[in-house]
PDB file of C-alpha atoms and ligand atoms in Angstrom:
ATOM      1  CA  MET Q   1     -18.609 -18.516  13.087  1.00 85.00           C
ATOM      2  CA  ASP Q   2     -20.342 -14.989  13.825  1.00 95.00           C
ATOM      3  CA  LYS Q   3     -17.339 -13.000  14.249  1.00 97.00           C
ATOM      4  CA  ILE Q   4     -13.922 -12.260  13.184  1.00 98.00           C
ATOM      5  CA  LYS Q   5     -10.816 -10.109  13.801  1.00 98.00           C
ATOM      6  CA  VAL Q   6      -8.962  -9.168  10.515  1.00 98.00           C
ATOM      7  CA  ARG Q   7      -5.414  -8.210  10.330  1.00 98.00           C
ATOM      8  CA  VAL Q   8      -4.269  -6.068   6.990  1.00 98.00           C
ATOM      9  CA  PRO Q   9      -0.773  -4.978   6.376  1.00 98.00           C
ATOM     10  CA  ALA Q  10       0.249  -1.298   5.107  1.00 98.00           C
ATOM     11  CA  THR Q  11       1.287  -1.240   1.551  1.00 98.00           C
ATOM     12  CA  SER Q  12       3.896   0.709  -0.637  1.00 98.00           C
ATOM     13  CA  ALA Q  13       2.594   1.121  -4.192  1.00 98.00           C
ATOM     14  CA  ASN Q  14       4.818   2.088  -7.360  1.00 98.00           C
ATOM     15  CA  LEU Q  15       8.233   1.076  -6.057  1.00 98.00           C
ATOM     16  CA  GLY Q  16       9.522   3.761  -8.405  1.00 98.00           C
ATOM     17  CA  SER Q  17       9.529   2.353 -11.845  1.00 98.00           C
ATOM     18  CA  GLY Q  18       6.342   0.355 -11.063  1.00 98.00           C
ATOM     19  CA  PHE Q  19       3.836   3.159 -11.237  1.00 97.00           C
ATOM     20  CA  ASP Q  20       0.064   1.825 -10.958  1.00 95.00           C
ATOM     21  CA  CYS Q  21       1.351  -2.111 -11.323  1.00 96.00           C
ATOM     22  CA  CYS Q  22       3.686  -3.063  -8.381  1.00 98.00           C
ATOM     23  CA  GLY Q  23       3.282  -2.948  -4.468  1.00 98.00           C
ATOM     24  CA  ILE Q  24       4.584  -4.634  -1.574  1.00 98.00           C
ATOM     25  CA  ALA Q  25       3.275  -5.269   1.993  1.00 98.00           C
ATOM     26  CA  LEU Q  26       4.866  -3.726   4.858  1.00 98.00           C
ATOM     27  CA  GLU Q  27       4.619  -4.895   8.735  1.00 97.00           C
ATOM     28  CA  LEU Q  28       2.617  -1.980   9.868  1.00 97.00           C
ATOM     29  CA  TYR Q  29      -0.991  -3.281  10.349  1.00 98.00           C
ATOM     30  CA  ASN Q  30      -4.743  -2.240  11.025  1.00 98.00           C
ATOM     31  CA  VAL Q  31      -7.002  -4.506  12.660  1.00 98.00           C
ATOM     32  CA  PHE Q  32     -10.824  -4.674  12.606  1.00 98.00           C
ATOM     33  CA  GLU Q  33     -13.622  -7.035  14.161  1.00 98.00           C
ATOM     34  CA  TYR Q  34     -16.957  -8.211  11.757  1.00 98.00           C
ATOM     35  CA  GLU Q  35     -19.632  -9.477  13.714  1.00 98.00           C
ATOM     36  CA  LYS Q  36     -22.813 -10.518  12.027  1.00 97.00           C
ATOM     37  CA  ILE Q  37     -25.905  -8.977  13.345  1.00 97.00           C
ATOM     38  CA  LYS Q  38     -29.728  -9.325  12.986  1.00 95.00           C
ATOM     39  CA  SER Q  39     -30.203  -6.024  10.980  1.00 95.00           C
ATOM     40  CA  GLY Q  40     -28.683  -3.008   9.566  1.00 95.00           C
ATOM     41  CA  VAL Q  41     -25.040  -1.904   9.841  1.00 97.00           C
ATOM     42  CA  GLU Q  42     -23.147  -0.734  13.159  1.00 97.00           C
ATOM     43  CA  PHE Q  43     -19.772   0.955  13.439  1.00 98.00           C
ATOM     44  CA  VAL Q  44     -17.745   0.978  16.678  1.00 97.00           C
ATOM     45  CA  GLY Q  45     -14.647   3.132  17.295  1.00 96.00           C
ATOM     46  CA  TRP Q  46     -14.942   5.404  13.733  1.00 96.00           C
ATOM     47  CA  ASP Q  47     -15.040   8.667  13.433  1.00 93.00           C
ATOM     48  CA  LYS Q  48     -18.528  10.130  12.618  1.00 94.00           C
ATOM     49  CA  ALA Q  49     -17.387  10.930   9.211  1.00 92.00           C
ATOM     50  CA  PHE Q  50     -16.761   7.058   8.361  1.00 93.00           C
ATOM     51  CA  ALA Q  51     -19.489   5.888  10.222  1.00 95.00           C
ATOM     52  CA  ASN Q  52     -21.954   5.532   7.404  1.00 95.00           C
ATOM     53  CA  GLU Q  53     -22.707   3.180   4.618  1.00 95.00           C
ATOM     54  CA  SER Q  54     -20.155   4.670   2.197  1.00 95.00           C
ATOM     55  CA  ASN Q  55     -17.500   3.231   4.531  1.00 97.00           C
ATOM     56  CA  LEU Q  56     -15.224   1.244   2.367  1.00 97.00           C
ATOM     57  CA  ALA Q  57     -14.880  -1.492   4.855  1.00 98.00           C
ATOM     58  CA  TYR Q  58     -18.600  -1.695   4.583  1.00 98.00           C
ATOM     59  CA  LEU Q  59     -18.735  -1.619   0.947  1.00 98.00           C
ATOM     60  CA  ALA Q  60     -16.423  -4.541   0.724  1.00 98.00           C
ATOM     61  CA  TYR Q  61     -17.912  -6.703   3.174  1.00 98.00           C
ATOM     62  CA  LYS Q  62     -21.388  -5.947   1.359  1.00 98.00           C
ATOM     63  CA  ALA Q  63     -19.997  -6.354  -2.448  1.00 98.00           C
ATOM     64  CA  VAL Q  64     -18.715  -9.993  -1.011  1.00 98.00           C
ATOM     65  CA  CYS Q  65     -22.282 -10.812   0.593  1.00 98.00           C
ATOM     66  CA  ASP Q  66     -24.307  -9.767  -2.400  1.00 98.00           C
ATOM     67  CA  LYS Q  67     -21.822 -11.813  -4.653  1.00 98.00           C
ATOM     68  CA  ILE Q  68     -22.651 -14.907  -2.318  1.00 98.00           C
ATOM     69  CA  GLY Q  69     -26.106 -14.268  -1.918  1.00 97.00           C
ATOM     70  CA  VAL Q  70     -26.219 -13.653   1.771  1.00 97.00           C
ATOM     71  CA  ASP Q  71     -27.342 -10.332   4.084  1.00 96.00           C
ATOM     72  CA  SER Q  72     -24.814  -7.854   4.869  1.00 97.00           C
ATOM     73  CA  CYS Q  73     -25.791  -7.029   8.231  1.00 97.00           C
ATOM     74  CA  VAL Q  74     -22.526  -6.334  10.241  1.00 98.00           C
ATOM     75  CA  LYS Q  75     -20.957  -4.418  13.158  1.00 98.00           C
ATOM     76  CA  ILE Q  76     -17.544  -3.307  12.081  1.00 98.00           C
ATOM     77  CA  THR Q  77     -15.229  -2.531  15.028  1.00 98.00           C
ATOM     78  CA  ILE Q  78     -11.816  -0.931  14.757  1.00 98.00           C
ATOM     79  CA  ILE Q  79      -9.285  -2.915  16.935  1.00 98.00           C
ATOM     80  CA  ASP Q  80      -5.828  -1.305  16.047  1.00 96.00           C
ATOM     81  CA  THR Q  81      -5.320   1.448  13.445  1.00 95.00           C
ATOM     82  CA  GLY Q  82      -1.535   1.182  12.730  1.00 95.00           C
ATOM     83  CA  VAL Q  83      -1.561   2.594   9.360  1.00 96.00           C
ATOM     84  CA  PRO Q  84      -1.497   6.490   8.813  1.00 92.00           C
ATOM     85  CA  VAL Q  85      -4.556   7.728   6.958  1.00 91.00           C
ATOM     86  CA  SER Q  86      -3.729   9.674   3.541  1.00 87.00           C
ATOM     87  CA  ARG Q  87       0.015   9.060   3.699  1.00 92.00           C
ATOM     88  CA  GLY Q  88       0.541   6.585   0.718  1.00 94.00           C
ATOM     89  CA  LEU Q  89       0.636   3.558   2.857  1.00 97.00           C
ATOM     90  CA  GLY Q  90      -2.502   2.019   1.640  1.00 96.00           C
ATOM     91  CA  SER Q  91      -5.014   2.735   4.667  1.00 95.00           C
ATOM     92  CA  SER Q  92      -8.076   2.176   2.339  1.00 95.00           C
ATOM     93  CA  ALA Q  93      -6.754  -0.816   0.969  1.00 97.00           C
ATOM     94  CA  THR Q  94      -6.752  -2.334   4.420  1.00 98.00           C
ATOM     95  CA  LEU Q  95     -10.372  -1.322   4.976  1.00 98.00           C
ATOM     96  CA  ILE Q  96     -11.202  -2.897   1.392  1.00 98.00           C
ATOM     97  CA  CYS Q  97      -9.334  -6.201   2.021  1.00 98.00           C
ATOM     98  CA  SER Q  98     -10.641  -6.361   5.632  1.00 98.00           C
ATOM     99  CA  GLY Q  99     -14.234  -6.236   4.633  1.00 98.00           C
ATOM    100  CA  ALA Q 100     -14.103  -8.442   1.662  1.00 98.00           C
ATOM    101  CA  TYR Q 101     -11.897 -11.062   3.561  1.00 98.00           C
ATOM    102  CA  ALA Q 102     -14.341 -11.083   6.688  1.00 98.00           C
ATOM    103  CA  ALA Q 103     -17.413 -11.520   4.617  1.00 98.00           C
ATOM    104  CA  ASN Q 104     -16.013 -14.490   2.619  1.00 98.00           C
ATOM    105  CA  LYS Q 105     -14.818 -16.303   5.939  1.00 98.00           C
ATOM    106  CA  LEU Q 106     -18.033 -15.744   7.948  1.00 98.00           C
ATOM    107  CA  HIS Q 107     -19.884 -16.958   5.055  1.00 97.00           C
ATOM    108  CA  GLY Q 108     -18.302 -20.315   4.359  1.00 96.00           C
ATOM    109  CA  MET Q 109     -15.342 -19.054   2.085  1.00 97.00           C
ATOM    110  CA  LYS Q 110     -17.659 -19.198  -1.191  1.00 97.00           C
ATOM    111  CA  LEU Q 111     -15.730 -17.055  -3.099  1.00 98.00           C
ATOM    112  CA  SER Q 112     -12.158 -17.754  -4.376  1.00 97.00           C
ATOM    113  CA  LYS Q 113      -9.202 -15.681  -3.636  1.00 96.00           C
ATOM    114  CA  GLU Q 114      -9.303 -14.313  -7.117  1.00 96.00           C
ATOM    115  CA  GLU Q 115     -12.854 -13.531  -6.726  1.00 97.00           C
ATOM    116  CA  VAL Q 116     -11.986 -11.460  -3.482  1.00 98.00           C
ATOM    117  CA  PHE Q 117      -9.201  -9.945  -5.252  1.00 98.00           C
ATOM    118  CA  GLU Q 118     -11.389  -8.939  -8.319  1.00 97.00           C
ATOM    119  CA  ILE Q 119     -13.935  -7.312  -5.712  1.00 97.00           C
ATOM    120  CA  CYS Q 120     -11.347  -5.512  -3.790  1.00 97.00           C
ATOM    121  CA  THR Q 121      -9.423  -4.081  -7.250  1.00 96.00           C
ATOM    122  CA  GLU Q 122     -13.038  -2.901  -8.524  1.00 96.00           C
ATOM    123  CA  LEU Q 123     -13.658  -1.001  -4.878  1.00 96.00           C
ATOM    124  CA  GLU Q 124     -10.174   0.410  -4.760  1.00 93.00           C
ATOM    125  CA  GLY Q 125      -9.769   1.140  -8.382  1.00 91.00           C
ATOM    126  CA  HIS Q 126      -6.466  -0.163  -9.149  1.00 90.00           C
ATOM    127  CA  PRO Q 127      -4.727  -3.534  -7.838  1.00 95.00           C
ATOM    128  CA  ASP Q 128      -1.288  -1.931  -6.778  1.00 95.00           C
ATOM    129  CA  ASN Q 129      -2.150  -1.830  -3.130  1.00 97.00           C
ATOM    130  CA  VAL Q 130      -4.858  -4.260  -2.735  1.00 97.00           C
ATOM    131  CA  ALA Q 131      -2.763  -7.100  -4.285  1.00 98.00           C
ATOM    132  CA  PRO Q 132      -0.063  -6.965  -1.568  1.00 98.00           C
ATOM    133  CA  ALA Q 133      -2.449  -6.280   1.157  1.00 98.00           C
ATOM    134  CA  LEU Q 134      -4.417  -9.340   0.312  1.00 98.00           C
ATOM    135  CA  PHE Q 135      -1.429 -11.637  -0.487  1.00 98.00           C
ATOM    136  CA  GLY Q 136       1.534 -10.021   1.015  1.00 98.00           C
ATOM    137  CA  ALA Q 137       5.076  -9.766  -0.125  1.00 98.00           C
ATOM    138  CA  PHE Q 138       5.921  -7.981  -3.349  1.00 98.00           C
ATOM    139  CA  CYS Q 139       3.165  -8.103  -6.313  1.00 98.00           C
ATOM    140  CA  THR Q 140       2.994  -7.326  -9.675  1.00 98.00           C
ATOM    141  CA  SER Q 141      -0.244  -6.717 -10.871  1.00 97.00           C
ATOM    142  CA  VAL Q 142      -2.157  -6.255 -14.228  1.00 96.00           C
ATOM    143  CA  THR Q 143      -6.020  -6.019 -15.511  1.00 94.00           C
ATOM    144  CA  ASP Q 144      -7.316  -7.345 -18.695  1.00 94.00           C
ATOM    145  CA  MET Q 145      -9.404  -5.515 -21.151  1.00 91.00           C
ATOM    146  CA  LYS Q 146     -12.282  -6.431 -18.949  1.00 90.00           C
ATOM    147  CA  GLY Q 147     -10.612  -4.901 -16.064  1.00 87.00           C
ATOM    148  CA  ASN Q 148     -10.111  -8.289 -14.251  1.00 92.00           C
ATOM    149  CA  PRO Q 149      -6.924  -8.261 -12.207  1.00 96.00           C
ATOM    150  CA  TYR Q 150      -4.140 -10.876 -12.285  1.00 97.00           C
ATOM    151  CA  THR Q 151      -1.102 -10.593  -9.740  1.00 98.00           C
ATOM    152  CA  VAL Q 152       2.194 -12.584  -9.289  1.00 98.00           C
ATOM    153  CA  ARG Q 153       3.444 -12.661  -5.518  1.00 98.00           C
ATOM    154  CA  THR Q 154       7.235 -12.540  -5.416  1.00 97.00           C
ATOM    155  CA  HIS Q 155       9.379 -13.204  -2.378  1.00 97.00           C
ATOM    156  CA  VAL Q 156      11.667 -10.256  -1.204  1.00 97.00           C
ATOM    157  CA  SER Q 157      15.152 -10.960   0.065  1.00 97.00           C
ATOM    158  CA  LYS Q 158      15.858 -10.378   3.556  1.00 95.00           C
ATOM    159  CA  ARG Q 159      19.004  -8.443   2.218  1.00 95.00           C
ATOM    160  CA  ILE Q 160      17.061  -5.250   1.792  1.00 96.00           C
ATOM    161  CA  HIS Q 161      16.037  -2.796   4.634  1.00 98.00           C
ATOM    162  CA  PHE Q 162      12.920  -0.591   4.103  1.00 98.00           C
ATOM    163  CA  THR Q 163      12.353   2.335   5.840  1.00 98.00           C
ATOM    164  CA  VAL Q 164       9.537   4.698   5.497  1.00 98.00           C
ATOM    165  CA  LEU Q 165       9.969   8.448   5.774  1.00 98.00           C
ATOM    166  CA  ILE Q 166       6.354   9.806   7.255  1.00 96.00           C
ATOM    167  CA  PRO Q 167       5.659  13.636   7.320  1.00 96.00           C
ATOM    168  CA  ASP Q 168       3.083  15.583   9.283  1.00 95.00           C
ATOM    169  CA  PHE Q 169       1.428  16.786   5.889  1.00 94.00           C
ATOM    170  CA  GLU Q 170      -0.939  14.768   3.704  1.00 94.00           C
ATOM    171  CA  VAL Q 171      -0.883  14.507   0.008  1.00 94.00           C
ATOM    172  CA  GLN Q 172      -4.336  13.464  -1.765  1.00 93.00           C
ATOM    173  CA  THR Q 173      -4.082  10.796  -4.674  1.00 92.00           C
ATOM    174  CA  HIS Q 174      -6.555  13.197  -6.610  1.00 93.00           C
ATOM    175  CA  ASP Q 175      -3.926  16.188  -6.457  1.00 95.00           C
ATOM    176  CA  ALA Q 176      -1.041  13.616  -7.152  1.00 96.00           C
ATOM    177  CA  ARG Q 177      -2.588  12.114 -10.001  1.00 96.00           C
ATOM    178  CA  ALA Q 178      -3.715  15.687 -11.441  1.00 97.00           C
ATOM    179  CA  VAL Q 179      -0.123  16.688 -11.871  1.00 98.00           C
ATOM    180  CA  LEU Q 180       0.726  13.881 -14.251  1.00 98.00           C
ATOM    181  CA  PRO Q 181       1.029  14.757 -17.882  1.00 97.00           C
ATOM    182  CA  GLN Q 182      -1.313  12.792 -20.220  1.00 96.00           C
ATOM    183  CA  MET Q 183       1.355  11.959 -22.716  1.00 97.00           C
ATOM    184  CA  VAL Q 184       4.901  10.741 -21.992  1.00 97.00           C
ATOM    185  CA  LYS Q 185       8.208  10.761 -24.196  1.00 97.00           C
ATOM    186  CA  ARG Q 186       8.861   7.298 -25.777  1.00 98.00           C
ATOM    187  CA  GLU Q 187      12.306   7.526 -23.912  1.00 98.00           C
ATOM    188  CA  ASP Q 188      10.636   7.689 -20.797  1.00 98.00           C
ATOM    189  CA  ALA Q 189       8.423   4.837 -21.342  1.00 98.00           C
ATOM    190  CA  VAL Q 190      11.284   2.810 -22.349  1.00 98.00           C
ATOM    191  CA  TYR Q 191      13.267   3.700 -19.430  1.00 98.00           C
ATOM    192  CA  ASN Q 192      10.361   2.778 -16.954  1.00 98.00           C
ATOM    193  CA  MET Q 193       9.415  -0.474 -18.895  1.00 98.00           C
ATOM    194  CA  SER Q 194      13.061  -1.627 -18.923  1.00 98.00           C
ATOM    195  CA  ARG Q 195      13.228  -0.978 -15.337  1.00 98.00           C
ATOM    196  CA  VAL Q 196       9.840  -2.611 -14.202  1.00 98.00           C
ATOM    197  CA  ALA Q 197      10.741  -5.735 -16.113  1.00 98.00           C
ATOM    198  CA  LEU Q 198      13.696  -6.119 -13.847  1.00 98.00           C
ATOM    199  CA  LEU Q 199      11.784  -4.952 -10.528  1.00 98.00           C
ATOM    200  CA  ALA Q 200      10.534  -8.244  -8.971  1.00 98.00           C
ATOM    201  CA  SER Q 201      13.719 -10.006  -9.820  1.00 97.00           C
ATOM    202  CA  ALA Q 202      15.736  -7.504  -8.186  1.00 98.00           C
ATOM    203  CA  PHE Q 203      13.855  -7.483  -5.227  1.00 98.00           C
ATOM    204  CA  LYS Q 204      13.992 -11.207  -4.905  1.00 98.00           C
ATOM    205  CA  SER Q 205      17.636 -11.106  -5.366  1.00 97.00           C
ATOM    206  CA  GLY Q 206      18.280  -8.408  -2.979  1.00 96.00           C
ATOM    207  CA  SER Q 207      21.004  -7.224  -5.103  1.00 96.00           C
ATOM    208  CA  GLY Q 208      21.460  -3.585  -3.921  1.00 95.00           C
ATOM    209  CA  GLU Q 209      23.379  -2.395  -7.340  1.00 95.00           C
ATOM    210  CA  LEU Q 210      20.231  -3.810  -9.608  1.00 97.00           C
ATOM    211  CA  LEU Q 211      17.780  -2.039  -6.914  1.00 97.00           C
ATOM    212  CA  ARG Q 212      19.516   1.240  -7.253  1.00 97.00           C
ATOM    213  CA  ILE Q 213      19.160   0.901 -11.011  1.00 98.00           C
ATOM    214  CA  VAL Q 214      15.578  -0.395 -11.086  1.00 98.00           C
ATOM    215  CA  THR Q 215      13.536   1.568  -8.950  1.00 98.00           C
ATOM    216  CA  ARG Q 216      14.297   4.934 -10.930  1.00 98.00           C
ATOM    217  CA  ASP Q 217      11.384   6.358 -12.667  1.00 98.00           C
ATOM    218  CA  ARG Q 218      10.415   9.069 -15.293  1.00 98.00           C
ATOM    219  CA  LEU Q 219       6.933   8.613 -15.451  1.00 98.00           C
ATOM    220  CA  HIS Q 220       5.240   9.981 -12.131  1.00 98.00           C
ATOM    221  CA  GLN Q 221       7.777  11.185  -9.379  1.00 98.00           C
ATOM    222  CA  GLN Q 222       9.393  14.211 -10.897  1.00 97.00           C
ATOM    223  CA  TYR Q 223       5.759  15.714 -11.702  1.00 97.00           C
ATOM    224  CA  ARG Q 224       4.875  15.283  -8.159  1.00 97.00           C
ATOM    225  CA  ARG Q 225       7.846  16.372  -6.339  1.00 97.00           C
ATOM    226  CA  PRO Q 226       6.530  20.107  -6.101  1.00 96.00           C
ATOM    227  CA  LEU Q 227       3.733  18.562  -3.927  1.00 96.00           C
ATOM    228  CA  PHE Q 228       5.964  17.398  -1.208  1.00 95.00           C
ATOM    229  CA  LYS Q 229       7.337  19.915   1.524  1.00 91.00           C
ATOM    230  CA  ASN Q 230      11.363  19.976   2.039  1.00 94.00           C
ATOM    231  CA  ILE Q 231      11.476  16.445  -0.220  1.00 97.00           C
ATOM    232  CA  ASP Q 232      14.891  17.676  -1.464  1.00 96.00           C
ATOM    233  CA  GLU Q 233      16.492  17.897   1.846  1.00 97.00           C
ATOM    234  CA  ILE Q 234      14.856  14.602   3.141  1.00 97.00           C
ATOM    235  CA  GLU Q 235      16.239  12.902  -0.002  1.00 98.00           C
ATOM    236  CA  LYS Q 236      19.784  14.340   0.481  1.00 98.00           C
ATOM    237  CA  CYS Q 237      19.793  13.168   4.445  1.00 98.00           C
ATOM    238  CA  ALA Q 238      18.599   9.691   3.429  1.00 98.00           C
ATOM    239  CA  TYR Q 239      21.148   9.030   0.738  1.00 98.00           C
ATOM    240  CA  GLU Q 240      23.968  10.458   3.309  1.00 97.00           C
ATOM    241  CA  CYS Q 241      22.840   7.911   5.859  1.00 98.00           C
ATOM    242  CA  GLY Q 242      23.462   5.052   3.291  1.00 97.00           C
ATOM    243  CA  ALA Q 243      20.018   4.671   1.127  1.00 98.00           C
ATOM    244  CA  ILE Q 244      20.528   3.206  -2.105  1.00 97.00           C
ATOM    245  CA  SER Q 245      17.176   4.188  -3.490  1.00 97.00           C
ATOM    246  CA  PHE Q 246      14.504   6.992  -2.459  1.00 98.00           C
ATOM    247  CA  MET Q 247      11.167   6.978  -3.749  1.00 98.00           C
ATOM    248  CA  ILE Q 248       7.652   8.132  -3.048  1.00 98.00           C
ATOM    249  CA  SER Q 249       5.448   5.494  -1.371  1.00 98.00           C
ATOM    250  CA  GLY Q 250       2.104   5.451  -3.762  1.00 97.00           C
ATOM    251  CA  ALA Q 251       0.871   8.940  -4.488  1.00 96.00           C
ATOM    252  CA  GLY Q 252       2.628  10.172  -1.158  1.00 93.00           C
ATOM    253  CA  SER Q 253       3.045  11.886   1.269  1.00 95.00           C
ATOM    254  CA  THR Q 254       5.258   8.952   2.656  1.00 97.00           C
ATOM    255  CA  CYS Q 255       8.599   8.253   1.082  1.00 98.00           C
ATOM    256  CA  LEU Q 256      10.233   5.052   1.030  1.00 98.00           C
ATOM    257  CA  CYS Q 257      13.943   4.578   1.368  1.00 98.00           C
ATOM    258  CA  LEU Q 258      15.982   1.129   0.418  1.00 98.00           C
ATOM    259  CA  SER Q 259      19.231   0.284   1.914  1.00 97.00           C
ATOM    260  CA  THR Q 260      21.499  -2.864   2.606  1.00 96.00           C
ATOM    261  CA  LYS Q 261      21.836  -1.954   6.172  1.00 95.00           C
ATOM    262  CA  MET Q 262      19.791  -0.435   8.896  1.00 97.00           C
ATOM    263  CA  ILE Q 263      19.532   3.329   8.532  1.00 97.00           C
ATOM    264  CA  GLU Q 264      16.616   4.400  10.721  1.00 97.00           C
ATOM    265  CA  GLU Q 265      18.365   5.766  13.721  1.00 97.00           C
ATOM    266  CA  LYS Q 266      20.789   7.570  12.036  1.00 97.00           C
ATOM    267  CA  LEU Q 267      18.167   9.059   9.684  1.00 98.00           C
ATOM    268  CA  ASN Q 268      15.995  10.112  12.433  1.00 98.00           C
ATOM    269  CA  ASP Q 269      18.891  11.793  14.275  1.00 97.00           C
ATOM    270  CA  LYS Q 270      19.615  13.831  10.941  1.00 97.00           C
ATOM    271  CA  ILE Q 271      16.024  14.634  10.093  1.00 97.00           C
ATOM    272  CA  LYS Q 272      14.958  15.343  13.852  1.00 95.00           C
ATOM    273  CA  ASP Q 273      15.187  19.479  13.625  1.00 94.00           C
ATOM    274  CA  LEU Q 274      13.973  19.336   9.820  1.00 95.00           C
ATOM    275  CA  PRO Q 275      10.286  21.173   9.106  1.00 95.00           C
ATOM    276  CA  ASN Q 276       7.360  19.032   8.509  1.00 96.00           C
ATOM    277  CA  GLY Q 277       7.729  16.576  11.226  1.00 95.00           C
ATOM    278  CA  TRP Q 278       9.189  13.745   8.777  1.00 97.00           C
ATOM    279  CA  VAL Q 279      10.095  10.492  11.066  1.00 97.00           C
ATOM    280  CA  ALA Q 280      11.899   7.367   9.775  1.00 98.00           C
ATOM    281  CA  LYS Q 281      10.747   3.989  10.555  1.00 98.00           C
ATOM    282  CA  GLU Q 282      12.122   0.484   9.538  1.00 98.00           C
ATOM    283  CA  LEU Q 283       9.584  -1.717   8.527  1.00 98.00           C
ATOM    284  CA  LYS Q 284       9.963  -5.347   7.471  1.00 97.00           C
ATOM    285  CA  ILE Q 285       8.153  -7.038   4.654  1.00 97.00           C
ATOM    286  CA  SER Q 286       4.951  -8.600   5.586  1.00 97.00           C
ATOM    287  CA  LYS Q 287       4.494 -12.017   3.784  1.00 95.00           C
ATOM    288  CA  TYR Q 288       1.200 -12.929   4.760  1.00 91.00           C
ATOM    289  CA  GLY Q 289      -1.053 -10.218   3.548  1.00 96.00           C
ATOM    290  CA  THR Q 290      -4.652 -10.073   5.148  1.00 98.00           C
ATOM    291  CA  LYS Q 291      -5.171 -12.631   7.786  1.00 97.00           C
ATOM    292  CA  GLU Q 292      -7.485 -13.698  10.518  1.00 97.00           C
ATOM    293  CA  VAL Q 293      -6.006 -12.929  13.861  1.00 97.00           C
ATOM    294  CA  GLU Q 294      -7.164 -13.902  17.503  1.00 93.00           C
TER     295      GLU Q 294
HETATM  296  N1  HSE A   1      -0.328   3.948  -8.047  1.00 94.13           N
HETATM  297  C1  HSE A   1      -1.009   5.323  -7.491  1.00 94.13           C
HETATM  298  C2  HSE A   1      -0.416   6.426  -7.882  1.00 94.13           C
HETATM  299  C3  HSE A   1      -0.956   4.789  -6.033  1.00 94.13           C
HETATM  300  O1  HSE A   1       0.723   6.402  -7.924  1.00 94.13           O
HETATM  301  O2  HSE A   1      -1.119   7.452  -8.109  1.00 94.13           O
HETATM  302  C4  HSE A   1      -2.112   3.870  -5.116  1.00 94.13           C
HETATM  303  O3  HSE A   1      -2.854   4.450  -4.346  1.00 94.13           O
END
C-alpha cells in the first residue's frame, strides 16, 4: 500500500466539568491523503504558512516513521476540511491523528493503538482532543507521572442532541489558558471533581437531568468568558430555545449546547441578527474516530 486517505472527526474538549481530561468526537470531518514518495516532503492544497516541515500532520507522520524505523518521505494532500481552524473543535488534533494513523497503516501497522495515542498526545501536549479524535465517542483521559496517556471510551446515548455555536472570531488556546488562575479554591475543585466523576455515565445514560448538573464547572469557563464576544446573549438564546446545558468547546471560540430535542433551527432563527456571526449546527457523535476512507 503506497497511499491512504484518512478521515478524522472534530472534537469538543472539556464538556464543562471535564477540564483537560474529557472530550467527544463529532461528525464533522477533515480528510487528508498520505502518499509515500521517493524523497523529501510535499504538500498539496495547503496554505503556504503550513506547507513546511513544522506542519503537525507531517510531524506526526514522521514521529511514527521514526519509531518504526522507516523513512518518512511523504506527499500530504488536503482532501476535505470540514473542521474550522482555531475554533475549539480540535482542528490540530485532526492533523496529528491523521498523520500518525496514516504512517502506521502505510508501514504495516507496526505500532499498537496505544503507541499511536502516545505519539499523538506528546505532539498535542494533552490527550483531551486526540483521544476522541482517534477512538471516537466520549473519552476520559489521564496521563501518568511519565506523561503516558490512558483513556476510557464511553458510548454516548442517542437521546442527547449536540449543537455547536460557531462565531466568526477566534480565541487562541494560549490566551484562554493565560487567564486561568494558578490556584483554585478547594470547594471549586470539589465542585468539578464530583461532577466529572459522573460525566461519562451521564452521557452514556442520556439523562438530561443529570447532564444539566454534571456539565457545570467552576475551574475555567468563568475566567474565559470575557474573551468571548456576546457570549451572555448567545447563552440566553440557547436556554430559551431549550438547551439543558451550555459550555465553551475546548478553549473556544465555539460553544456547545446539549438538549433532549432538536434546537438548531429555532436557535439559528433567534441569533441570526446578533453580532459576531454565530451559527448553530447540530452534530451527531462520531463513534469511530480516525478511519481510512475510500
Ligand atoms: N482542554 C484545553 C483547554 C482545550 O481547555 O485549554 C483543548 O485544546
